[in-house]
Coordinates of C-alpha atoms in Angstrom, one line a residue:
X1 CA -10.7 -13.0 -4.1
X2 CA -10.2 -10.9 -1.1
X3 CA -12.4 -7.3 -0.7
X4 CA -10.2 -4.1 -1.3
X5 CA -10.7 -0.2 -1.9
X6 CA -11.0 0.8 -5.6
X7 CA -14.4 -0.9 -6.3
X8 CA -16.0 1.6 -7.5
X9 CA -18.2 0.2 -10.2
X10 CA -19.1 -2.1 -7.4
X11 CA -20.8 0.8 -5.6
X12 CA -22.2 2.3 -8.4
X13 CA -24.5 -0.5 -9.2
X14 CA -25.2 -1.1 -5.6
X15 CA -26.2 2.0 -4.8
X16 CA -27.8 3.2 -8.2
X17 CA -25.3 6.1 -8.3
X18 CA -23.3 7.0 -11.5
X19 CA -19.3 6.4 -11.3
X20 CA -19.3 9.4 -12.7
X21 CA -21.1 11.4 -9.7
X22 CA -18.9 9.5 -6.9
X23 CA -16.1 10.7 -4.7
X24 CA -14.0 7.7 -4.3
X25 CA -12.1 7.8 -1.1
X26 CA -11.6 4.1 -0.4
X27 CA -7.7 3.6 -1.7
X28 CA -5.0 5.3 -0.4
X29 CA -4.1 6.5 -4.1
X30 CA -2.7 10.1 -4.6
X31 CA -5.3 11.7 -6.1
X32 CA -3.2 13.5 -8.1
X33 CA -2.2 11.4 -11.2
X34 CA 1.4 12.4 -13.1
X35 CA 0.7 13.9 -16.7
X36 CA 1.5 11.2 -19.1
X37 CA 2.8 12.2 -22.0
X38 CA 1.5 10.3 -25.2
X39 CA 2.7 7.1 -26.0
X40 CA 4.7 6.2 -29.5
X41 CA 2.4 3.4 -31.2
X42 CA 5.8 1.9 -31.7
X43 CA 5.9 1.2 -27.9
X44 CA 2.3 -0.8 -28.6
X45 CA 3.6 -2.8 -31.2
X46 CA 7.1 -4.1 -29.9
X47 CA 7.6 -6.1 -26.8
X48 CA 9.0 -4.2 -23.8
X49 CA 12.7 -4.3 -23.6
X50 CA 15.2 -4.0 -20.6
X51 CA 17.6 -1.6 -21.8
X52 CA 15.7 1.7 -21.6
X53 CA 16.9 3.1 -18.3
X54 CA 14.0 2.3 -16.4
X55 CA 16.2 -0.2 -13.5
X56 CA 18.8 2.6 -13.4
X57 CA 16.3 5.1 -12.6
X58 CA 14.3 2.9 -10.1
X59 CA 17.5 2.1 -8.3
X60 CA 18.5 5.7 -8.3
X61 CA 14.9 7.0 -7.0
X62 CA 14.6 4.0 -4.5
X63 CA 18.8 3.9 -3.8
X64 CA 19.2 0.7 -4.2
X65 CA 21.6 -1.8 -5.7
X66 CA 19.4 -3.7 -7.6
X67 CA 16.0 -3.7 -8.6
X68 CA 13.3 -6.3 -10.3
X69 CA 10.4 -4.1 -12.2
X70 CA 6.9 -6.1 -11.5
X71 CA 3.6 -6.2 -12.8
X72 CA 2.3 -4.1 -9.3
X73 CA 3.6 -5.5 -6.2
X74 CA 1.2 -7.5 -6.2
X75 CA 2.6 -10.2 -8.3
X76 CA 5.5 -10.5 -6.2
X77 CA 3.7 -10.5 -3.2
X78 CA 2.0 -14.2 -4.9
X79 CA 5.2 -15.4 -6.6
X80 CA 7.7 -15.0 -3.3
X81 CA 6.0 -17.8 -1.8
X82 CA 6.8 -20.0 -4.8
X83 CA 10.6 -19.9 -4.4
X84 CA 10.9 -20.6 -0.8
X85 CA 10.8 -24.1 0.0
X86 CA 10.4 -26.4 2.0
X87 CA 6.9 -25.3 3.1
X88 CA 7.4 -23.7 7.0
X89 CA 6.4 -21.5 9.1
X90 CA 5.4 -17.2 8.2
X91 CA 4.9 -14.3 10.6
X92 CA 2.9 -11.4 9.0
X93 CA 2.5 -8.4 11.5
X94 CA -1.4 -7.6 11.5
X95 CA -3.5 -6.3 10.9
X96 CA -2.2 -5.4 7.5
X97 CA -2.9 -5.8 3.5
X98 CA -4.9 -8.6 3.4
X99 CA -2.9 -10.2 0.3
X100 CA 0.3 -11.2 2.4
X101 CA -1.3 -14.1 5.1
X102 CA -3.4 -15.4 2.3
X103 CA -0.8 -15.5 -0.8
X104 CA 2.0 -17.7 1.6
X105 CA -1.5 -19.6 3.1
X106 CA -2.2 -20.3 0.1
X107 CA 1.3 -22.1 -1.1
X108 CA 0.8 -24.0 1.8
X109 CA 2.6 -22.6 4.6
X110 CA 1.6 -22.2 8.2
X111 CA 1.0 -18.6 8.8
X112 CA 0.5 -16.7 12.5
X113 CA -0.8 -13.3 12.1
X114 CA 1.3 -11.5 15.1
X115 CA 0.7 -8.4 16.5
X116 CA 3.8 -6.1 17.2
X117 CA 4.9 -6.9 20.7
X118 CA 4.5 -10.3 20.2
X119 CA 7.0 -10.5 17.7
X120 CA 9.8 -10.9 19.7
X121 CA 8.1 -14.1 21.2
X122 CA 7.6 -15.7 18.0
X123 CA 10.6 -15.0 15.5
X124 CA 12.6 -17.5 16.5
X125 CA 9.9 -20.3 15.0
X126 CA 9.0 -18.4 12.0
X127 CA 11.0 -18.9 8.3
X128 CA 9.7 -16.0 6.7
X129 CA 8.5 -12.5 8.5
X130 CA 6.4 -9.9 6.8
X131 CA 6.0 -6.5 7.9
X132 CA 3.9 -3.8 5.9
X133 CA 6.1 -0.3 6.7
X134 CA 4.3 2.2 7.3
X135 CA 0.9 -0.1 7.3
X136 CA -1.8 -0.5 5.7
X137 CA -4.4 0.5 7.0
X138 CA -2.9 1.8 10.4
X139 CA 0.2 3.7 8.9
X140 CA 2.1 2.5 11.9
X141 CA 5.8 2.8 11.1
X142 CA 8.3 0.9 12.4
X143 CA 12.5 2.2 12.7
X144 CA 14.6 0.1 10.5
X145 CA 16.8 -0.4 13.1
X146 CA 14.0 -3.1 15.1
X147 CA 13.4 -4.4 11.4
X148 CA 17.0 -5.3 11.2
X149 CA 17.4 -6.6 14.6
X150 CA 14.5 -8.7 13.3
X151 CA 16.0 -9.5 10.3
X152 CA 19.4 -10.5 11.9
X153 CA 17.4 -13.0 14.1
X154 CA 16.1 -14.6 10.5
X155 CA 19.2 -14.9 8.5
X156 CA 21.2 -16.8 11.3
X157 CA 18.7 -20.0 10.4
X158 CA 18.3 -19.2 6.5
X159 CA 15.5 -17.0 7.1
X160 CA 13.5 -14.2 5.1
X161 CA 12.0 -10.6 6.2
X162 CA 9.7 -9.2 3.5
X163 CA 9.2 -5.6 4.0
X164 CA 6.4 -4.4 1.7
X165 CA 7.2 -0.6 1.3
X166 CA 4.2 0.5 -0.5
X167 CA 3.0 3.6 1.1
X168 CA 7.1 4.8 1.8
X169 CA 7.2 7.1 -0.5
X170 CA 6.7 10.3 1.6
X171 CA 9.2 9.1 4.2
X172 CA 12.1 7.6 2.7
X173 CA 14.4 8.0 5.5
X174 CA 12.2 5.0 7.7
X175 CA 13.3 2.6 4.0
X176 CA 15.2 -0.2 4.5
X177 CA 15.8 0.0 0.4
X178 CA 19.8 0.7 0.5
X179 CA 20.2 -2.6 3.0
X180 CA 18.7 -4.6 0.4
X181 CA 22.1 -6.3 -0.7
X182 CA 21.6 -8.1 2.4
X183 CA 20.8 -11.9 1.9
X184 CA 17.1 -12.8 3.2
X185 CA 16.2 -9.0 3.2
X186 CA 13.4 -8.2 0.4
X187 CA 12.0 -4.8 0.0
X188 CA 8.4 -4.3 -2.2
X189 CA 7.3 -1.0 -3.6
X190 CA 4.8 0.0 -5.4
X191 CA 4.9 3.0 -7.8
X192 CA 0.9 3.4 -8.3
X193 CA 0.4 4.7 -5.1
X194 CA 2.2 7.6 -4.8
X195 CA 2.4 8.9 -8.6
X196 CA -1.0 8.1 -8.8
X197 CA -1.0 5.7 -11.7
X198 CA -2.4 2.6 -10.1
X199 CA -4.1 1.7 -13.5
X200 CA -0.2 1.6 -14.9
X201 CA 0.4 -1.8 -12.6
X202 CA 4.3 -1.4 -11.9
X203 CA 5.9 -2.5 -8.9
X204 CA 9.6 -3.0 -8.1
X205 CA 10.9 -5.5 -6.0
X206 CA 14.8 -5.2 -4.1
X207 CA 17.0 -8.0 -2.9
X208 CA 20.1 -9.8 -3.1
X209 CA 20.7 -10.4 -7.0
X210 CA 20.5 -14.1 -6.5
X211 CA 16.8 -13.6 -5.6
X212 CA 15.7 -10.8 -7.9
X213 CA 17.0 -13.8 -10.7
X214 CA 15.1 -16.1 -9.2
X215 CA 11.6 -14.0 -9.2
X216 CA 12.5 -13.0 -12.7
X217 CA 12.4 -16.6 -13.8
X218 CA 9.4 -17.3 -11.8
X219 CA 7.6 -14.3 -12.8
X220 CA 8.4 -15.0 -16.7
X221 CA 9.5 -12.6 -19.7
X222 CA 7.9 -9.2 -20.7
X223 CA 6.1 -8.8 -17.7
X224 CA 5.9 -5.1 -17.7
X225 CA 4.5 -3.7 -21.2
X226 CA 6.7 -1.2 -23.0
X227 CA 4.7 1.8 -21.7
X228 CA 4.3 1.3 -18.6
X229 CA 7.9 0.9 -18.8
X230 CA 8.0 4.5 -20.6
X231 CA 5.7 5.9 -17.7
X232 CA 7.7 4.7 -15.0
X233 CA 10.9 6.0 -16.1
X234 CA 9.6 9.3 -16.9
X235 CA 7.7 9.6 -13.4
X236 CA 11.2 8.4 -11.3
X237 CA 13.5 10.4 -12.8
X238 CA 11.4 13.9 -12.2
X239 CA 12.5 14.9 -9.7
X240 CA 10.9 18.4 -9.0
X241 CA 7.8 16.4 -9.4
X242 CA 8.1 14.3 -6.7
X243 CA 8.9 16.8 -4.6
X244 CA 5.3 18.3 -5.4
X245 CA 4.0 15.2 -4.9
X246 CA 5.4 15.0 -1.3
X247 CA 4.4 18.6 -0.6
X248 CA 0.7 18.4 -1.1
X249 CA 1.0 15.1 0.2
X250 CA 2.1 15.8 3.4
X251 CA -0.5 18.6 3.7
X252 CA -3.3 17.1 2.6
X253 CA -3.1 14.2 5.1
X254 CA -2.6 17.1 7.6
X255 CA -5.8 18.7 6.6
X256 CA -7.9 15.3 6.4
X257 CA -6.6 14.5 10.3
X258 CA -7.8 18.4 11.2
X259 CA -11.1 17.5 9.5
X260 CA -11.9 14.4 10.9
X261 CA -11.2 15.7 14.6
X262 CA -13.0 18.4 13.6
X263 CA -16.2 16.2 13.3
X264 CA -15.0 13.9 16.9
X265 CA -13.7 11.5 14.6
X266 CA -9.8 11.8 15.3
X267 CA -7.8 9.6 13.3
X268 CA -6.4 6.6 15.5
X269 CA -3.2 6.6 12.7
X270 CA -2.8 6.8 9.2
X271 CA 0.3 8.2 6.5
X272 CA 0.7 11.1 4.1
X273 CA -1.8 9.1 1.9
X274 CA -4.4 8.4 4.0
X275 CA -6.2 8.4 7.6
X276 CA -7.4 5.9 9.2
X277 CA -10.2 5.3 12.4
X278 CA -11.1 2.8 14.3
X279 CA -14.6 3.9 15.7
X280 CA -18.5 1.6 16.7
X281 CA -19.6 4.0 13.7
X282 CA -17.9 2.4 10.9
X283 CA -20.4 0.5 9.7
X284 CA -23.0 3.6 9.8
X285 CA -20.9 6.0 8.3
X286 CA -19.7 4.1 5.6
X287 CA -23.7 2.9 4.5
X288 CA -24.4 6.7 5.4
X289 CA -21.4 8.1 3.0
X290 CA -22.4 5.5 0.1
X291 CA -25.9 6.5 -0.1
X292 CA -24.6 9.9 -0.8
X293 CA -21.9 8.7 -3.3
X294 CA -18.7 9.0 -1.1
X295 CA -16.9 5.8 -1.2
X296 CA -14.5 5.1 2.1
X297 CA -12.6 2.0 2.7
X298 CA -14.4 -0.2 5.9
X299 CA -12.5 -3.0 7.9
X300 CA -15.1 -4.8 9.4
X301 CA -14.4 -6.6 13.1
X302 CA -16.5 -9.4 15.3
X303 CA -16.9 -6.7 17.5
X304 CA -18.6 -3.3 15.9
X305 CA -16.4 -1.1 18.2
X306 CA -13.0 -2.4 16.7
X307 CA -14.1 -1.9 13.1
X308 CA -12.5 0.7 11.2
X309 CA -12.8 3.1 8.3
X310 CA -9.7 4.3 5.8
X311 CA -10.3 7.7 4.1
X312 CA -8.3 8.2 1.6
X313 CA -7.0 12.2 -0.2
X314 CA -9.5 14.5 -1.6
X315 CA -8.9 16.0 -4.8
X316 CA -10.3 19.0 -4.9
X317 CA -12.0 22.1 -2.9
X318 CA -15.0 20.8 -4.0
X319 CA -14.0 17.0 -3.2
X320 CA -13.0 18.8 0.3
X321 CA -15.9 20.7 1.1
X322 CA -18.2 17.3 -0.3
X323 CA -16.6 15.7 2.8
X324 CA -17.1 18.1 4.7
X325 CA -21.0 18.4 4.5
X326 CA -21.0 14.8 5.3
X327 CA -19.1 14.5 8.0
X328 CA -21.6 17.5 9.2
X329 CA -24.5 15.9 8.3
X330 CA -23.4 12.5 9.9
X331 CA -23.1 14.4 13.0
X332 CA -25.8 16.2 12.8
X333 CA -28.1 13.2 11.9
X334 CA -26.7 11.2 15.1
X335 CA -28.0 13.6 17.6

């Protein structure tokens, strides 16, 4: 399986610290999780139906036509390869979430990682094309008006563009959600991430109706447990809630940037969820921050000077002045 942010328990044993004593910054989870309000231990018992509001609400919060509720994205991101046949050719603009190249590699297709400005070089030869907007781990975003250029292109030979919508949360105007009753266009997004529930796995995935059918056959029955269903609808239709969410959002990711530059380590990009540098230092900081019990998210590289680090949102004043002594003491320890 391929290496993401989140292992914490991981760290923990590798570096003889307790969970308990860590400051995990290595996901680009808000670290403020939506209060859940208890769950019914009739919603334990019965399987999870389809008639409880939660598709109206996810297509009202996302404004879309139609929407397919997943177990995380992440499930979709493996079973899309499955219904697109005959085996061809798949762009995936890199560097990104790891999980895209490898899940259509995997089903047997030929995949090129591209880079942005050679997209327009290659489109014509690929079948499928997926873009991560904004990405992850660079938070580059890209307008919807290129991705439907690109996505024009696609359709005229029977083509797909997979736009995986994860961190989009924060800047809803850049989704390409309400086009998603084009044919060949399929948006993913994740709820986790910006509610802060990862641990409730819920994704949505939006498309044509055909399709969305399609995946829901592939995917198979009950795949979404009652109440996770009951989370989701509660956290989509709150509406002052999100707002919050946005809000601190925004200025944390603000404040993190200010931080890093602070410390000479200005951000090379990065969203309202987290920051992200390229830097030689990677590798040094991030042993030097795990020693110390602060977890970031590494990209390693051949070459030491493109590797990168993700920092993800601290919690607290306490989470923020933690990271701040170690960015001092890095510093400080360097000269």
């Amino acid at each position: 399986m391929l290496e993401h942010g989140g292992r914490l328990r991981a760290a923990a044993q590798q570096y003889a610290i307790a969970e308990a004593d860590w400051l995990d910054l290595s996901t680009g989870i808000a670290p403020w999780s939506w209060p859940i309000a208890p769950v019914d231990a009739r919603d334990w018992a019965r399987l999870p139906e389809t008639d409880d509001g939660l598709e109206a609400a996810a297509c009202a919060y996302y404004n879309a036509a139609q929407v397919l509720p997943v177990p995380g994205s992440q499930a979709a991101i493996q079973a899309l390869p499955r219904l697109r046949g005959p085996v061809g050719k798949v762009g995936v603009l890199s560097p990104c979430y790891a999980e895209h190249a490898h899940a259509w590699r995997k089903s047997g297709f030929l995949v090129r990682e591209v880079l942005e400005r050679e997209v327009e070089h290659f489109i014509d030869v690929f079948n499928v094309l997926v873009v991560v907007n904004p990405n992850n781990p660079t938070g580059r975003l890209i307008a919807p008006e290129q991705l439907l250029k690109w996505h024009a292109r696609l359709v005229e030979r029977g083509g797909w563009l997979v736009v995986d919508e994860a961190f989009m949360d924060t800047a809803p105007a850049h989704s390409l959600a309400a086009e998603t009753w084009r044919s060949g266009l399929i948006v993913l997004r994740s709820f986790g991430k910006f509610f802060g529930l990862a641990g409730a796995r819920l994704g949505f995935v939006l498309a044509e109706a055909g399709l969305l059918q399609a995946l829901a056959s592939e995917i198979g029955p009950w795949a979404v447990s009652g109440p996770t269903r009951k989370v989701g609808l509660a956290c989509l239709s709150d509406l002052p809630g999100q707002q919050l969410q946005r809000e601190r959002c925004e200025y944390a990711a603000l404040r993190l940037s200010a931080l890093l530059s602070a410390h000479g380590l200005e951000p090379d990009g990065g969203c309202a969820l987290f920051q992200w540098l390229v830097t030689a230092h990677a590798e040094p900081l991030h042993e030097f921050a795990a020693r110390r019990g602060v977890l970031l998210r590494l990209f390693k590289a051949e070459r030491a000077e493109h590797s990168s680090l993700r920092f993800g949102l601290p919690h607290s004043e306490a989470d923020w002045q933690r990271l701040e002594t170690l960015l001092h003491d890095y510093r400080k320890d360097l000269k």
